[in-house]
GROMACS .gro file of C-alpha atoms in nm:
model
  238
    1MET     CA    1   0.000   0.000   0.000
    2ARG     CA    2   0.148   0.331  -0.115
    3ILE     CA    3   0.121   0.614   0.138
    4CYS     CA    4   0.188   0.987   0.176
    5ILE     CA    5   0.220   1.198   0.490
    6ILE     CA    6   0.103   1.560   0.511
    7GLU     CA    7   0.217   1.709   0.842
    8ASP     CA    8   0.359   2.055   0.918
    9SER     CA    9   0.563   1.946   1.220
   10ARG     CA   10   0.898   1.794   1.123
   11LEU     CA   11   0.921   1.608   1.456
   12ALA     CA   12   0.572   1.466   1.415
   13ARG     CA   13   0.660   1.348   1.063
   14LEU     CA   14   0.976   1.181   1.189
   15GLU     CA   15   0.788   1.009   1.472
   16LEU     CA   16   0.515   0.884   1.239
   17LYS     CA   17   0.768   0.759   0.984
   18HIS     CA   18   0.950   0.574   1.261
   19LEU     CA   19   0.626   0.406   1.372
   20LEU     CA   20   0.538   0.316   1.013
   21THR     CA   21   0.865   0.126   0.965
   22LYS     CA   22   0.699  -0.153   1.164
   23PHE     CA   23   0.456  -0.208   0.877
   24PRO     CA   24   0.637  -0.361   0.577
   25GLU     CA   25   0.308  -0.361   0.382
   26LEU     CA   26   0.332   0.019   0.357
   27GLU     CA   27   0.553   0.211   0.115
   28LEU     CA   28   0.611   0.581   0.186
   29ILE     CA   29   0.621   0.757  -0.151
   30GLY     CA   30   0.608   1.120  -0.043
   31GLU     CA   31   0.564   1.373   0.236
   32ALA     CA   32   0.479   1.743   0.260
   33GLU     CA   33   0.446   2.003   0.533
   34ASN     CA   34   0.154   2.203   0.393
   35ALA     CA   35  -0.137   2.184   0.148
   36GLU     CA   36   0.043   2.380  -0.123
   37GLU     CA   37   0.307   2.105  -0.139
   38GLY     CA   38   0.067   1.824  -0.054
   39ILE     CA   39  -0.195   1.876  -0.326
   40PRO     CA   40   0.040   1.836  -0.626
   41LEU     CA   41   0.219   1.552  -0.444
   42ILE     CA   42  -0.106   1.357  -0.402
   43GLU     CA   43  -0.231   1.434  -0.753
   44GLU     CA   44   0.097   1.322  -0.910
   45HIS     CA   45   0.163   1.004  -0.710
   46ARG     CA   46  -0.197   0.903  -0.628
   47PRO     CA   47  -0.124   0.718  -0.304
   48ASP     CA   48  -0.356   0.450  -0.168
   49LEU     CA   49  -0.351   0.599   0.182
   50LEU     CA   50  -0.295   0.947   0.321
   51PHE     CA   51  -0.190   1.034   0.676
   52LEU     CA   52  -0.320   1.389   0.706
   53ASP     CA   53  -0.284   1.648   0.980
   54ILE     CA   54  -0.584   1.881   1.020
   55HIS     CA   55  -0.406   2.194   1.143
   56LEU     CA   56  -0.190   2.301   0.851
   57PRO     CA   57  -0.075   2.652   0.753
   58GLN     CA   58  -0.292   2.842   0.502
   59LYS     CA   59  -0.522   2.550   0.406
   60ASN     CA   60  -0.629   2.296   0.669
   61GLY     CA   61  -0.662   1.923   0.607
   62PHE     CA   62  -1.029   1.942   0.510
   63GLU     CA   63  -0.961   2.222   0.260
   64LEU     CA   64  -0.675   2.016   0.115
   65LEU     CA   65  -0.911   1.725   0.051
   66GLY     CA   66  -1.163   1.962  -0.107
   67ALA     CA   67  -0.901   2.079  -0.357
   68LEU     CA   68  -0.810   1.731  -0.480
   69ASP     CA   69  -0.917   1.573  -0.807
   70TYR     CA   70  -0.814   1.235  -0.665
   71THR     CA   71  -0.893   1.135  -0.306
   72PRO     CA   72  -0.720   0.836  -0.143
   73GLN     CA   73  -0.818   0.666   0.181
   74VAL     CA   74  -0.748   0.910   0.467
   75ILE     CA   75  -0.632   0.865   0.825
   76PHE     CA   76  -0.638   1.198   1.009
   77THR     CA   77  -0.362   1.269   1.261
   78THR     CA   78  -0.427   1.556   1.499
   79ALA     CA   79  -0.388   1.685   1.854
   80TYR     CA   80  -0.751   1.803   1.859
   81ASP     CA   81  -1.052   1.579   1.921
   82GLN     CA   82  -1.324   1.830   1.820
   83TYR     CA   83  -1.288   1.753   1.448
   84ALA     CA   84  -1.363   1.380   1.473
   85LEU     CA   85  -1.725   1.407   1.361
   86LYS     CA   86  -1.635   1.623   1.063
   87ALA     CA   87  -1.354   1.384   0.974
   88PHE     CA   88  -1.586   1.084   0.960
   89GLU     CA   89  -1.838   1.288   0.762
   90ARG     CA   90  -1.557   1.318   0.508
   91ASN     CA   91  -1.532   0.935   0.502
   92ALA     CA   92  -1.212   0.924   0.707
   93LEU     CA   93  -1.084   0.572   0.760
   94ASP     CA   94  -0.962   0.659   1.112
   95TYR     CA   95  -0.881   0.951   1.340
   96LEU     CA   96  -0.559   0.927   1.540
   97MET     CA   97  -0.484   1.156   1.831
   98LYS     CA   98  -0.128   1.280   1.889
   99PRO     CA   99   0.093   1.154   2.034
  100ILE     CA  100   0.009   0.852   1.821
  101GLU     CA  101   0.018   0.519   2.004
  102GLU     CA  102   0.158   0.223   1.815
  103SER     CA  103  -0.142   0.005   1.905
  104ARG     CA  104  -0.388   0.262   1.763
  105LEU     CA  105  -0.176   0.307   1.453
  106ARG     CA  106  -0.174  -0.070   1.404
  107GLN     CA  107  -0.555  -0.078   1.424
  108ALA     CA  108  -0.582   0.197   1.164
  109VAL     CA  109  -0.329   0.039   0.927
  110GLU     CA  110  -0.495  -0.302   0.953
  111LYS     CA  111  -0.830  -0.136   0.874
  112ALA     CA  112  -0.677   0.030   0.566
  113LEU     CA  113  -0.520  -0.294   0.444
  114ALA     CA  114  -0.843  -0.485   0.496
  115LYS     CA  115  -1.043  -0.224   0.306
  116GLN     CA  116  -0.794  -0.226   0.021
  117GLU     CA  117  -0.822  -0.606  -0.001
  118THR     CA  118  -1.201  -0.611   0.000
  119THR     CA  119  -1.227  -0.336  -0.263
  120LYS     CA  120  -0.991  -0.502  -0.511
  121PRO     CA  121  -1.190  -0.598  -0.820
  122ALA     CA  122  -1.176  -0.962  -0.923
  123SER     CA  123  -1.095  -0.843  -1.273
  124ALA     CA  124  -1.088  -0.506  -1.443
  125PRO     CA  125  -1.425  -0.420  -1.599
  126SER     CA  126  -1.425  -0.389  -1.977
  127LEU     CA  127  -1.430  -0.041  -2.127
  128LEU     CA  128  -1.747   0.079  -2.297
  129SER     CA  129  -1.707   0.232  -2.642
  130GLU     CA  130  -1.892   0.529  -2.788
  131GLU     CA  131  -2.111   0.290  -2.981
  132ASP     CA  132  -2.227   0.101  -2.673
  133ARG     CA  133  -2.576   0.175  -2.550
  134VAL     CA  134  -2.665   0.187  -2.181
  135PHE     CA  135  -2.997   0.147  -2.007
  136VAL     CA  136  -3.083   0.443  -1.783
  137LYS     CA  137  -3.376   0.461  -1.542
  138ASP     CA  138  -3.467   0.765  -1.334
  139GLY     CA  139  -3.794   0.735  -1.146
  140GLU     CA  140  -4.063   0.623  -1.389
  141ARG     CA  141  -3.868   0.728  -1.700
  142CYS     CA  142  -3.630   0.502  -1.896
  143TRP     CA  143  -3.382   0.555  -2.180
  144PHE     CA  144  -3.160   0.331  -2.391
  145VAL     CA  145  -2.893   0.580  -2.488
  146ALA     CA  146  -2.577   0.550  -2.699
  147LEU     CA  147  -2.274   0.679  -2.511
  148ARG     CA  148  -2.180   0.900  -2.807
  149GLN     CA  149  -2.490   1.106  -2.721
  150VAL     CA  150  -2.371   1.169  -2.363
  151ARG     CA  151  -2.186   1.499  -2.353
  152MET     CA  152  -2.121   1.519  -1.978
  153ILE     CA  153  -2.147   1.318  -1.656
  154GLU     CA  154  -2.166   1.512  -1.331
  155SER     CA  155  -2.116   1.382  -0.979
  156ASN     CA  156  -2.395   1.398  -0.724
  157GLY     CA  157  -2.238   1.225  -0.424
  158ASN     CA  158  -2.259   0.849  -0.489
  159TYR     CA  159  -2.485   0.917  -0.789
  160ALA     CA  160  -2.429   1.089  -1.122
  161PHE     CA  161  -2.624   1.296  -1.374
  162LEU     CA  162  -2.599   1.201  -1.743
  163TYR     CA  163  -2.638   1.492  -1.985
  164PHE     CA  164  -2.772   1.400  -2.330
  165ASP     CA  165  -3.014   1.578  -2.562
  166GLN     CA  166  -3.235   1.781  -2.326
  167GLU     CA  167  -3.226   1.513  -2.055
  168ARG     CA  168  -3.039   1.491  -1.725
  169PRO     CA  169  -3.135   1.165  -1.551
  170CYS     CA  170  -2.969   1.058  -1.228
  171ILE     CA  171  -2.810   0.710  -1.215
  172LEU     CA  172  -2.703   0.505  -0.914
  173LYS     CA  173  -2.332   0.500  -0.996
  174SER     CA  174  -2.046   0.713  -0.865
  175LEU     CA  175  -1.831   0.925  -1.095
  176ASN     CA  176  -1.522   0.728  -0.993
  177TYR     CA  177  -1.684   0.400  -1.095
  178LEU     CA  178  -1.806   0.540  -1.427
  179GLU     CA  179  -1.456   0.668  -1.502
  180THR     CA  180  -1.327   0.307  -1.486
  181ARG     CA  181  -1.584   0.194  -1.747
  182LEU     CA  182  -1.547   0.473  -2.003
  183ASP     CA  183  -1.288   0.512  -2.279
  184PRO     CA  184  -1.046   0.781  -2.149
  185LYS     CA  185  -0.973   0.893  -2.506
  186VAL     CA  186  -1.337   1.001  -2.537
  187PHE     CA  187  -1.456   1.066  -2.181
  188PHE     CA  188  -1.217   1.300  -2.002
  189ARG     CA  189  -1.218   1.365  -1.626
  190ALA     CA  190  -1.214   1.744  -1.622
  191ASN     CA  191  -1.228   1.787  -1.243
  192ARG     CA  192  -1.358   1.620  -0.927
  193GLN     CA  193  -1.720   1.668  -1.030
  194GLN     CA  194  -1.738   1.626  -1.408
  195ILE     CA  195  -1.644   1.395  -1.695
  196ILE     CA  196  -1.690   1.533  -2.047
  197ASN     CA  197  -1.719   1.375  -2.391
  198VAL     CA  198  -1.444   1.544  -2.595
  199ASN     CA  199  -1.650   1.501  -2.912
  200HIS     CA  200  -1.907   1.744  -2.770
  201ILE     CA  201  -1.659   2.028  -2.711
  202ALA     CA  202  -1.769   2.350  -2.879
  203GLN     CA  203  -1.507   2.592  -2.747
  204ILE     CA  204  -1.195   2.601  -2.527
  205ASN     CA  205  -1.090   2.918  -2.346
  206PRO     CA  206  -0.791   2.997  -2.122
  207TRP     CA  207  -0.882   3.030  -1.755
  208PHE     CA  208  -0.708   3.111  -1.427
  209SER     CA  209  -0.352   3.001  -1.339
  210GLY     CA  210  -0.291   2.805  -1.658
  211SER     CA  211  -0.620   2.614  -1.647
  212ILE     CA  212  -0.888   2.613  -1.918
  213LYS     CA  213  -1.266   2.643  -1.942
  214ILE     CA  214  -1.451   2.422  -2.190
  215GLN     CA  215  -1.792   2.498  -2.338
  216LEU     CA  216  -1.994   2.201  -2.456
  217ARG     CA  217  -2.240   2.201  -2.745
  218GLY     CA  218  -2.525   2.177  -2.498
  219GLY     CA  219  -2.418   2.511  -2.348
  220GLU     CA  220  -2.258   2.375  -2.028
  221GLU     CA  221  -1.932   2.536  -1.915
  222VAL     CA  222  -1.677   2.316  -1.744
  223GLU     CA  223  -1.371   2.442  -1.557
  224VAL     CA  224  -1.076   2.206  -1.598
  225SER     CA  225  -0.837   2.192  -1.304
  226ARG     CA  226  -0.478   2.297  -1.365
  227ARG     CA  227  -0.344   1.943  -1.337
  228GLN     CA  228  -0.614   1.804  -1.564
  229THR     CA  229  -0.552   2.087  -1.813
  230GLN     CA  230  -0.197   1.959  -1.862
  231ILE     CA  231  -0.323   1.603  -1.908
  232PHE     CA  232  -0.588   1.726  -2.154
  233LYS     CA  233  -0.327   1.911  -2.361
  234GLU     CA  234  -0.108   1.601  -2.374
  235LEU     CA  235  -0.405   1.381  -2.466
  236MET     CA  236  -0.522   1.612  -2.745
  237SER     CA  237  -0.178   1.690  -2.891
  238LEU     CA  238   0.008   1.514  -3.174
   0.00000   0.00000   0.00000
């Protein structure tokens, strides 16, 4: 299991790294002392597990998670107990109080390893092509729609909205799951909330800090995160 540590205290990082040496199943692939360093670190290396302090300079741990396009499993590490409820509302795997006890760390690591094992797919699902048709049901209404007609998919928690024609039905699948089933050459993950069909792009405009904004033929405007903008340029270039 590949892990990263985001912690502003150098001594706390050293102590946690020392404790983690007792777990050969874990591989430390990066560490940072603030969100500005941590966000690109996580987006680039995509760890399986994140040990995250809550009190960080400038952005706190919750704000860091909110800025990510990719969110790993998270174990919060903090000296404050008042954020526990909020942490578990953010689907935290565990909440460790400093100073971290080895026995509590072991419980949290074993929980992370067990979850990783149970969520491993038996085999990778096959990709759906543009020509594939999918059955969609929302309430009493049903559609049998070709994926080439779908111009955008938008997250709604553990559900997603499909945009095609003048319709926007809600389906019982998460955006992360749908991303694994769709051809990445056609369906591009623009940000944490939206996947777009590149064949429905009407216009591309420069946006803030090197990012871009895409307008779809249906009129929707989609802001592409800075990291995803670079990936999009590489994908669409010769």
